[in-house]
Coordinates of C-alpha atoms in Angstrom, one line a residue:
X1 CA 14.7 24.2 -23.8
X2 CA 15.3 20.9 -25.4
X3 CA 13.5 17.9 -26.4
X4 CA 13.5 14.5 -25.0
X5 CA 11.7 11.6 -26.0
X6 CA 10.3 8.6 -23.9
X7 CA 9.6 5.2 -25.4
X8 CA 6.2 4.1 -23.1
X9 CA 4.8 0.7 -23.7
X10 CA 0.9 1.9 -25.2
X11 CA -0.9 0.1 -21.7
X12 CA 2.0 1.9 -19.4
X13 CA 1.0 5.1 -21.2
X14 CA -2.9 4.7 -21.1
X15 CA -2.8 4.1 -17.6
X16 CA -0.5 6.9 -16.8
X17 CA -2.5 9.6 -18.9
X18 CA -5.5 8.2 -16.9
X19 CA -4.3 8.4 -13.6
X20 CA -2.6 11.8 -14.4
X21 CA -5.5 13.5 -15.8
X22 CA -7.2 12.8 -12.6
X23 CA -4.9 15.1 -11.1
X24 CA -4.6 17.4 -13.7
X25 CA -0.9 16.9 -14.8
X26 CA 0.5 15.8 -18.4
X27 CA 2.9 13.1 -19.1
X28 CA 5.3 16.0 -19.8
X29 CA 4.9 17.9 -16.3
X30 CA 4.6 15.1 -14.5
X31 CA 8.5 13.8 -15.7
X32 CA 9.4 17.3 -15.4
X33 CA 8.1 17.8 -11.7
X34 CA 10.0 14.1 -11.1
X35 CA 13.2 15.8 -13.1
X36 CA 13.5 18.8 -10.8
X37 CA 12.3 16.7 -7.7
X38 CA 15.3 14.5 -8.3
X39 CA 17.7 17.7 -8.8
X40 CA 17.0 19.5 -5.5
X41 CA 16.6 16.3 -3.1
X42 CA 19.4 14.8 -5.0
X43 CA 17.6 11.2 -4.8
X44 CA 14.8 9.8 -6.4
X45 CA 12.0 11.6 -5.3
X46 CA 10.0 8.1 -4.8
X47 CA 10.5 4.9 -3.0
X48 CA 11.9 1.8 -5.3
X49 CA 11.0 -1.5 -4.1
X50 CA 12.8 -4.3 -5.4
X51 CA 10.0 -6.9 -4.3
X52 CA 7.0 -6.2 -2.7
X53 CA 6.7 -5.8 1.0
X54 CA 3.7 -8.3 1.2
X55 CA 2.7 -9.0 4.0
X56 CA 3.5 -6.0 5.6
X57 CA 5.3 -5.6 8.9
X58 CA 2.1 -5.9 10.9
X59 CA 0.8 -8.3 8.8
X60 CA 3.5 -10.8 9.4
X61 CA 3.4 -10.2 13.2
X62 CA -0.6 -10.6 13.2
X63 CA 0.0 -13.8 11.5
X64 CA 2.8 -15.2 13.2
X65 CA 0.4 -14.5 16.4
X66 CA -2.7 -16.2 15.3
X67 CA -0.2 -19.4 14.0
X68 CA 0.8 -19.4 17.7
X69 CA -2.2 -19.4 19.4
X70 CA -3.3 -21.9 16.6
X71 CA -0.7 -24.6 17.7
X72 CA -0.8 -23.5 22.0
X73 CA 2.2 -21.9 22.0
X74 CA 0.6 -18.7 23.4
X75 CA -3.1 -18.0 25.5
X76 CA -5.5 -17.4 22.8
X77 CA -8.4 -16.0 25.2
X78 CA -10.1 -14.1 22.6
X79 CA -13.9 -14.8 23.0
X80 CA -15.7 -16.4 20.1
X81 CA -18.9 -15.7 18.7
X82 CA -21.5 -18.2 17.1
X83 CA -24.0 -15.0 15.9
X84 CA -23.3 -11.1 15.1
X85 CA -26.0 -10.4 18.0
X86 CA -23.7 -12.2 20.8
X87 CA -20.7 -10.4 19.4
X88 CA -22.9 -6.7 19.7
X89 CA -24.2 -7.9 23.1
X90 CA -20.5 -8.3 24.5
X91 CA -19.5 -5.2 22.2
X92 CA -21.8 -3.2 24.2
X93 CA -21.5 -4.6 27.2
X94 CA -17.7 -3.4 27.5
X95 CA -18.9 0.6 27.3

């Protein structure tokens, strides 16, 4: 067995030990399970984003929609509420 050393910055680190004690791993298993994850998928055994996906997919459609209805390019025949107790009256009406 040999030794390796990782240079963490101290806040990385904290944060890690935190979130690893939660589920019971050490800093050491936890980059050992990753090592021998990578060795029998052959791939990094985790998804790297480059940027964020933000909005998601769904997101972006949801808000391309409402931005549509917004300036009449599509039917918007949602119905509209003034009160919560109008919106529970024509929630339960639909049962």
């Amino acid at each position: 067995m040999s030794t390796t050393t990782i240079r963490l910055d101290d806040n990385l680190k904290k944060q890690l030990s935190k979130q690893l004690k939660a589920t019971g791993l050490s800093i050491n298993a936890y980059f050992t399970l990753a090592a021998k994850q990578l060795v029998i998928q052959k791939k990094v055994p985790f998804e790297i984003l480059t940027e964020p996906d933000i909005p998601n997919e769904t997101t972006r459609k949801a808000m391309l929609e409402a931005e549509a209805k917004a300036e009449g390019l599509i039917l918007d025949n949602s119905p509209r509420f003034d009160n919560v107790d109008d919106l529970i009256e024509s929630l339960d009406k639909e049962d």
